[in-house]
Amino acid sequence: MAIVTLLSLNMSIISEISGDGDSQLPLAWTTACTGNGVSLPPAKSNYLYSVRESTAKFIGSARQTAVAISPDGAKNYMDHFDMKKFEKYVKHINSWTHQFPLVFDSMALELNLIALLDLLQLGSGFRKELHAAAGRGASDTIRFGCISLHISQTALDAKGLQALTLGDVSQHFGIPLFGEERPMVEGSSAVMVSQASLLRPLAEIILGCLHDTGKRLEQGGFASLADFIIKMCSELPTAAHLVEKLVSAFPSLRDAAEIDGQQVYLFKKAQLIAYDVCQRFGKSDPKFAFPDIGDMTLFVDNVVPAMMQHHGLIVPSDAIAAKIKAGQELTLAETTAMRAASIAAAQLVVDYANSAESALKPGDIAINQATLGNYWWHEGKDPELRVLQRLVCKNTVYF
């Protein structure tokens, strides 16, 4: 009787892992797509400009008191800027797509894996739990999983993404679905049960992201994410065009929020896909050589705002600062304010660095929001800076 009871308690979990049963998208993914109800920029808008303009407008609003940006801080920061370190770190970031320890049968397969890696740049809010369970953070977990999928020759086209199960995600990404076992009856070890792992919502978010993307690709007549990107770039070879098409097509990339009646556009992962595609294939294929790559904004996640706060470029309210210091989870409004302020402050840095007022000598790499963002992200991995508390937000598919 106890065995039957145990099986009935775990049947729903077993069904989800095997792929049987309800084919609806995981609730964790649905609730994490917080930008789904936000209106996109008007037709014919440049989505890169929309990010810059909407964040500046939001941060400059009199009603916005969550985070302040510091013009004086931007000048002071750039007056003491380490150009050699900047160029070293950005060159390292720009070269990562060329350094896959993998073999690809075609350019399209390589493009597809790079795009999937960027599509899945999420889970930063589970950083603490991931390190405890697997000894690696969110970014390394996603990289590990995508490489595992490729090595195992798992189909990653539109149909293949939809065929993946929660068990597949757990196996390839190293994310446990179950926590510690406990007795069903206190004081008796005859029957043990396991509750869901604290990381199970992350696995469900990843699965939902893959399933929904595969479904929308198939509905649109695209064989894979690479097929989508190639066709969009063949229409118009610009980063703005690709970002617009990606954001419009896939909810997992619709990184936006409406706060106090204002639309705030961030589009982190869509911009990241365009940037990495350009870095990897731009020199060999003109349709990926985006002339507007310098118009991109920060790929703002949990690390970049922490670095900008550390450098005195953004100043959160006392309440938000206290939550960040304590490692507490931020609300959607608080997270959006920190990320939007980072983009607005970064523009101050860029404008000053490229002005006649600045004594900074131009180097081999242009100082723009994308390169600065890459630099701050890499800098956040420095041993003495890894101890800085980062933004924590679990209920998001965007970073």
Coordinates of C-alpha atoms in Angstrom, one line a residue:
M1 CA 0.0 0.0 0.0
A2 CA 2.9 2.3 0.9
I3 CA 4.5 1.7 -2.5
V4 CA 1.3 2.6 -4.3
T5 CA 0.9 5.8 -2.3
L6 CA 4.5 6.7 -3.1
L7 CA 4.0 6.2 -6.8
S8 CA 0.9 8.2 -6.8
L9 CA 2.6 11.1 -5.0
N10 CA 5.4 11.2 -7.6
M11 CA 3.4 10.3 -10.7
S12 CA 3.1 13.9 -11.9
I13 CA 6.8 14.6 -11.5
I14 CA 7.7 11.4 -13.4
S15 CA 5.3 12.3 -16.1
E16 CA 6.9 15.7 -16.6
I17 CA 10.4 14.2 -16.6
S18 CA 9.6 11.6 -19.3
G19 CA 7.7 14.0 -21.5
D20 CA 4.3 12.2 -21.1
G21 CA 1.1 13.9 -20.1
D22 CA 0.2 17.6 -20.4
S23 CA 2.1 19.3 -23.3
Q24 CA 1.5 22.8 -22.0
L25 CA 4.5 25.0 -21.4
P26 CA 5.8 25.0 -17.8
L27 CA 4.2 27.5 -15.5
A28 CA 7.6 28.7 -14.3
W29 CA 8.5 29.8 -17.8
T30 CA 5.2 31.4 -18.4
T31 CA 5.4 33.6 -15.3
A32 CA 9.0 34.4 -16.0
C33 CA 8.2 35.9 -19.3
T34 CA 7.2 39.2 -17.7
G35 CA 7.6 41.2 -20.8
N36 CA 4.8 39.4 -22.7
G37 CA 2.2 42.0 -21.9
V38 CA 4.3 45.0 -22.7
S39 CA 3.7 46.9 -25.9
L40 CA 6.6 46.7 -28.3
P41 CA 8.1 49.9 -29.9
P42 CA 6.0 51.4 -32.7
A43 CA 6.3 50.1 -36.3
K44 CA 9.5 51.2 -38.1
S45 CA 11.2 51.9 -34.8
N46 CA 14.9 51.2 -34.4
Y47 CA 14.9 48.8 -31.5
L48 CA 18.4 49.7 -30.4
Y49 CA 17.4 53.4 -30.1
S50 CA 14.2 52.3 -28.4
V51 CA 16.3 50.7 -25.6
R52 CA 18.4 53.8 -25.2
E53 CA 15.5 56.3 -25.4
S54 CA 13.1 54.4 -23.1
T55 CA 15.6 53.8 -20.4
A56 CA 16.8 57.4 -20.4
K57 CA 13.2 58.6 -20.2
F58 CA 12.3 56.3 -17.4
I59 CA 15.4 57.1 -15.3
G60 CA 14.9 60.8 -16.0
S61 CA 11.2 60.7 -14.8
A62 CA 10.4 62.7 -11.7
R63 CA 8.4 59.7 -10.4
Q64 CA 11.5 57.4 -10.6
T65 CA 13.3 57.5 -7.3
A66 CA 14.7 53.9 -7.1
V67 CA 18.1 54.6 -8.7
A68 CA 20.1 57.7 -9.6
I69 CA 22.8 58.1 -12.2
S70 CA 25.9 60.2 -11.6
P71 CA 27.3 62.5 -14.4
D72 CA 30.2 63.4 -12.2
G73 CA 30.8 59.7 -11.4
A74 CA 31.0 59.0 -15.2
K75 CA 33.6 61.7 -15.7
N76 CA 35.7 60.6 -12.7
Y77 CA 35.5 57.0 -13.8
M78 CA 36.7 57.7 -17.3
D79 CA 39.4 60.1 -16.1
H80 CA 41.0 57.1 -14.4
F81 CA 40.1 54.5 -17.0
D82 CA 42.5 51.5 -17.6
M83 CA 42.5 51.3 -21.4
K84 CA 44.9 48.4 -21.5
K85 CA 42.7 46.3 -19.2
F86 CA 39.6 47.3 -21.1
E87 CA 41.1 46.2 -24.5
K88 CA 42.4 42.9 -23.0
Y89 CA 39.1 42.0 -21.5
V90 CA 36.9 43.0 -24.5
K91 CA 39.2 41.1 -26.9
H92 CA 38.8 38.0 -24.8
I93 CA 35.0 38.3 -24.8
N94 CA 34.9 39.0 -28.5
S95 CA 36.8 35.8 -29.3
W96 CA 34.8 33.3 -27.2
T97 CA 32.7 32.3 -30.2
H98 CA 35.9 31.3 -32.1
Q99 CA 37.1 29.1 -29.3
F100 CA 34.4 26.3 -29.0
P101 CA 36.1 23.0 -28.3
L102 CA 33.6 21.4 -30.8
V103 CA 33.4 20.3 -34.4
F104 CA 30.5 21.5 -36.6
D105 CA 29.5 19.9 -39.8
S106 CA 28.3 23.3 -41.2
M107 CA 28.2 27.0 -40.4
A108 CA 24.5 26.8 -39.8
L109 CA 25.0 24.2 -37.0
E110 CA 27.6 26.4 -35.3
L111 CA 25.4 29.5 -35.7
N112 CA 22.5 27.6 -34.2
L113 CA 24.5 26.6 -31.1
I114 CA 25.8 30.1 -30.5
A115 CA 22.2 31.5 -30.8
L116 CA 20.8 28.9 -28.4
L117 CA 23.6 29.7 -25.9
D118 CA 22.6 33.3 -26.0
L119 CA 18.9 32.5 -25.9
L120 CA 19.5 30.6 -22.7
Q121 CA 21.5 33.2 -20.9
L122 CA 19.3 33.1 -17.9
G123 CA 19.1 31.8 -14.4
S124 CA 21.4 34.3 -12.7
G125 CA 19.0 34.5 -9.8
F126 CA 19.8 30.9 -9.0
R127 CA 23.5 31.5 -8.8
K128 CA 23.8 30.6 -5.1
E129 CA 21.8 27.3 -5.5
L130 CA 23.7 26.3 -8.7
H131 CA 27.1 26.7 -7.0
A132 CA 25.9 24.7 -4.0
A133 CA 24.5 21.9 -6.2
A134 CA 26.9 21.8 -9.2
G135 CA 29.9 24.0 -8.4
R136 CA 29.3 26.4 -11.2
G137 CA 27.2 29.6 -11.9
A138 CA 24.4 30.2 -14.3
S139 CA 26.5 31.1 -17.4
D140 CA 28.7 28.1 -17.0
T141 CA 25.7 25.9 -16.4
I142 CA 24.1 27.0 -19.7
R143 CA 27.4 26.6 -21.6
F144 CA 27.9 23.1 -20.1
G145 CA 24.3 22.1 -21.0
C146 CA 24.5 23.4 -24.6
I147 CA 27.9 21.7 -25.2
S148 CA 26.4 18.4 -23.8
L149 CA 23.4 18.6 -26.1
H150 CA 25.7 19.1 -29.1
I151 CA 28.2 16.3 -28.2
S152 CA 25.3 13.9 -27.6
Q153 CA 24.1 14.8 -31.1
T154 CA 20.7 15.9 -29.8
A155 CA 18.6 17.4 -32.5
L156 CA 18.4 21.2 -31.9
D157 CA 16.3 22.2 -34.8
A158 CA 12.7 23.4 -34.3
K159 CA 11.3 19.9 -33.9
G160 CA 14.2 18.8 -31.7
L161 CA 13.7 21.6 -29.2
Q162 CA 10.1 20.7 -28.8
A163 CA 11.0 17.1 -28.1
L164 CA 13.3 17.8 -25.2
T165 CA 12.0 16.8 -21.7
L166 CA 12.5 18.0 -18.2
G167 CA 14.7 15.0 -17.7
D168 CA 16.8 15.9 -20.7
V169 CA 17.4 19.4 -19.2
S170 CA 18.3 18.0 -15.9
Q171 CA 20.7 15.5 -17.4
H172 CA 22.5 17.8 -19.9
F173 CA 22.6 21.0 -17.7
G174 CA 23.4 19.2 -14.5
I175 CA 20.3 20.6 -12.7
P176 CA 18.9 18.4 -10.0
L177 CA 15.1 18.0 -10.0
F178 CA 14.8 16.5 -6.5
G179 CA 15.9 17.6 -3.1
E180 CA 16.9 15.4 -0.2
E181 CA 14.8 12.4 0.7
R182 CA 12.7 12.4 3.8
P183 CA 10.5 9.8 5.5
M184 CA 6.9 9.8 4.4
V185 CA 6.0 8.9 8.0
E186 CA 8.0 10.7 10.6
G187 CA 10.2 8.2 12.6
S188 CA 10.0 5.5 9.9
S189 CA 12.5 5.0 7.0
A190 CA 10.4 2.3 5.3
V191 CA 9.1 4.7 2.6
M192 CA 11.1 7.8 1.6
V193 CA 9.9 10.7 -0.6
S194 CA 11.8 13.5 -2.3
Q195 CA 10.5 17.1 -2.6
A196 CA 11.2 19.2 -5.7
S197 CA 14.7 20.7 -5.8
L198 CA 15.1 24.4 -5.3
L199 CA 16.5 24.4 -8.9
R200 CA 13.5 22.7 -10.4
P201 CA 12.0 26.1 -11.5
L202 CA 15.2 26.9 -13.4
A203 CA 15.0 23.6 -15.3
E204 CA 11.4 24.4 -16.1
I205 CA 12.2 27.9 -17.3
I206 CA 14.9 26.4 -19.6
L207 CA 12.6 23.8 -20.9
G208 CA 9.8 26.3 -21.6
C209 CA 12.3 28.6 -23.4
L210 CA 13.4 25.7 -25.7
H211 CA 9.8 24.4 -26.3
D212 CA 8.3 27.7 -27.0
T213 CA 11.1 28.8 -29.3
G214 CA 10.9 25.5 -31.2
K215 CA 7.1 25.8 -31.6
R216 CA 7.3 29.3 -32.9
L217 CA 10.0 28.5 -35.3
E218 CA 8.0 25.6 -36.7
Q219 CA 4.9 27.7 -36.9
G220 CA 6.8 30.3 -38.8
G221 CA 8.2 27.8 -41.3
F222 CA 11.8 28.0 -40.0
A223 CA 13.9 24.8 -39.7
S224 CA 15.9 26.1 -36.8
L225 CA 17.0 29.3 -34.9
A226 CA 19.9 29.5 -37.3
D227 CA 17.6 29.4 -40.3
F228 CA 15.6 32.2 -38.8
I229 CA 18.7 34.4 -38.2
I230 CA 20.1 33.7 -41.7
K231 CA 16.8 34.7 -43.4
M232 CA 16.3 37.8 -41.3
C233 CA 19.9 38.9 -42.0
S234 CA 19.4 38.2 -45.7
E235 CA 16.5 40.6 -45.6
L236 CA 18.5 43.5 -44.1
P237 CA 22.0 43.0 -42.7
T238 CA 21.8 45.2 -39.6
A239 CA 21.8 44.5 -35.9
A240 CA 18.7 46.6 -35.4
H241 CA 16.7 44.6 -37.9
L242 CA 17.7 41.2 -36.4
V243 CA 17.0 42.4 -32.8
E244 CA 13.5 43.6 -33.9
K245 CA 12.7 40.3 -35.6
L246 CA 14.0 38.2 -32.6
V247 CA 12.1 40.3 -30.0
S248 CA 8.9 40.2 -32.1
A249 CA 9.0 36.5 -32.7
F250 CA 10.1 35.0 -29.4
P251 CA 8.6 35.8 -25.9
S252 CA 11.8 34.5 -24.3
L253 CA 13.6 37.5 -25.9
R254 CA 10.9 40.1 -25.2
D255 CA 12.9 41.7 -22.4
A256 CA 10.8 44.7 -21.5
A257 CA 8.7 46.0 -18.6
E258 CA 6.0 48.6 -17.9
I259 CA 6.7 50.5 -14.7
D260 CA 4.4 53.3 -13.6
G261 CA 2.8 53.4 -17.0
Q262 CA 6.1 53.7 -18.9
Q263 CA 7.5 51.1 -21.3
V264 CA 11.1 50.2 -20.6
Y265 CA 12.9 48.2 -23.3
L266 CA 16.1 46.3 -22.5
F267 CA 16.3 43.5 -25.1
K268 CA 19.5 42.0 -23.5
K269 CA 19.5 38.6 -25.1
A270 CA 18.3 39.6 -28.5
Q271 CA 21.2 42.1 -28.7
L272 CA 23.6 39.5 -27.4
I273 CA 22.7 37.1 -30.2
A274 CA 23.2 39.8 -32.8
Y275 CA 26.5 40.9 -31.3
D276 CA 27.9 37.3 -31.1
V277 CA 26.7 36.5 -34.6
C278 CA 28.5 39.5 -35.9
Q279 CA 31.7 38.8 -33.9
R280 CA 31.8 35.2 -35.1
F281 CA 30.7 35.4 -38.8
G282 CA 30.9 39.1 -39.7
K283 CA 34.3 38.9 -41.3
S284 CA 33.5 35.9 -43.4
D285 CA 29.9 36.7 -44.5
P286 CA 28.7 40.2 -45.3
K287 CA 25.1 39.6 -44.1
F288 CA 26.4 39.3 -40.6
A289 CA 28.8 42.3 -40.8
F290 CA 26.4 44.6 -39.1
P291 CA 27.3 48.3 -39.6
D292 CA 25.4 49.4 -36.6
I293 CA 27.0 47.1 -34.0
G294 CA 28.2 50.2 -32.2
D295 CA 24.6 51.3 -31.6
M296 CA 23.9 48.4 -29.2
T297 CA 23.4 49.1 -25.5
L298 CA 24.6 47.1 -22.5
F299 CA 23.7 43.5 -22.4
V300 CA 22.5 44.2 -18.9
D301 CA 22.2 41.3 -16.5
N302 CA 22.9 40.8 -12.8
V303 CA 26.6 41.5 -13.0
V304 CA 26.9 44.8 -14.9
P305 CA 24.7 46.8 -12.6
A306 CA 26.7 45.5 -9.6
M307 CA 29.9 46.7 -11.3
M308 CA 28.4 50.1 -12.1
Q309 CA 27.3 50.5 -8.6
H310 CA 30.8 49.6 -7.4
H311 CA 32.3 52.2 -9.7
G312 CA 29.9 54.9 -8.5
L313 CA 28.1 55.2 -11.8
I314 CA 24.7 54.4 -10.4
V315 CA 23.3 54.9 -6.9
P316 CA 20.4 52.8 -5.8
S317 CA 18.0 53.9 -3.1
D318 CA 18.8 52.9 0.5
A319 CA 16.1 50.3 0.4
I320 CA 17.4 48.7 -2.8
A321 CA 21.0 48.9 -1.7
A322 CA 20.2 47.1 1.5
K323 CA 18.4 44.3 -0.4
I324 CA 21.3 43.9 -2.7
K325 CA 23.8 43.9 0.1
A326 CA 21.8 41.2 1.9
G327 CA 21.5 39.1 -1.2
Q328 CA 17.7 39.4 -1.2
E329 CA 15.6 39.0 -4.3
L330 CA 14.5 42.3 -6.0
T331 CA 11.1 43.0 -7.4
L332 CA 10.5 43.4 -11.1
A333 CA 10.3 47.2 -10.7
E334 CA 13.5 47.3 -8.7
T335 CA 15.4 45.1 -11.1
T336 CA 14.1 47.1 -14.1
A337 CA 15.2 50.3 -12.5
M338 CA 18.7 49.0 -11.8
R339 CA 19.1 47.7 -15.3
A340 CA 17.7 50.8 -17.0
A341 CA 19.9 53.1 -14.9
S342 CA 22.9 51.0 -16.0
I343 CA 22.1 51.7 -19.6
A344 CA 21.4 55.4 -19.0
A345 CA 24.7 55.8 -17.0
A346 CA 26.7 53.9 -19.6
Q347 CA 25.6 56.4 -22.2
L348 CA 27.0 59.2 -20.0
V349 CA 30.3 57.3 -19.9
V350 CA 30.4 56.8 -23.7
D351 CA 29.5 60.4 -24.4
Y352 CA 32.2 61.7 -22.2
A353 CA 34.9 59.2 -23.3
N354 CA 34.3 60.2 -26.9
S355 CA 34.2 63.9 -26.3
A356 CA 36.8 66.6 -26.7
E357 CA 36.7 67.2 -23.0
S358 CA 38.1 63.7 -22.2
A359 CA 41.9 63.2 -22.2
L360 CA 41.5 59.5 -22.9
K361 CA 43.4 58.5 -26.0
P362 CA 41.5 56.3 -28.5
G363 CA 42.6 52.7 -28.6
D364 CA 42.1 49.7 -30.9
I365 CA 38.6 49.0 -29.6
A366 CA 35.9 51.6 -29.7
I367 CA 34.3 52.6 -26.4
N368 CA 30.6 52.1 -26.7
Q369 CA 27.9 50.5 -24.6
A370 CA 28.4 47.0 -25.9
T371 CA 32.2 47.0 -25.4
L372 CA 31.8 48.6 -21.9
G373 CA 29.2 46.0 -21.0
N374 CA 31.5 43.2 -22.0
Y375 CA 34.4 44.8 -20.1
W376 CA 32.3 45.2 -16.9
W377 CA 31.0 41.6 -17.2
H378 CA 34.5 40.2 -17.5
E379 CA 35.8 42.5 -14.7
G380 CA 33.1 41.2 -12.4
K381 CA 34.9 37.8 -12.7
D382 CA 38.1 39.2 -11.2
P383 CA 38.7 37.4 -7.8
E384 CA 38.6 40.6 -5.8
L385 CA 35.3 41.7 -7.4
R386 CA 33.5 38.3 -7.4
V387 CA 32.6 39.0 -3.8
L388 CA 30.3 41.9 -4.8
Q389 CA 26.7 41.1 -4.3
R390 CA 24.8 41.0 -7.6
L391 CA 21.2 41.5 -8.5
V392 CA 19.0 38.5 -7.6
C393 CA 15.8 37.9 -9.5
K394 CA 14.6 34.3 -10.0
N395 CA 11.3 35.0 -11.8
T396 CA 12.8 36.1 -15.1
V397 CA 13.7 34.5 -18.4
Y398 CA 15.8 37.5 -19.5
F399 CA 19.0 37.2 -17.5

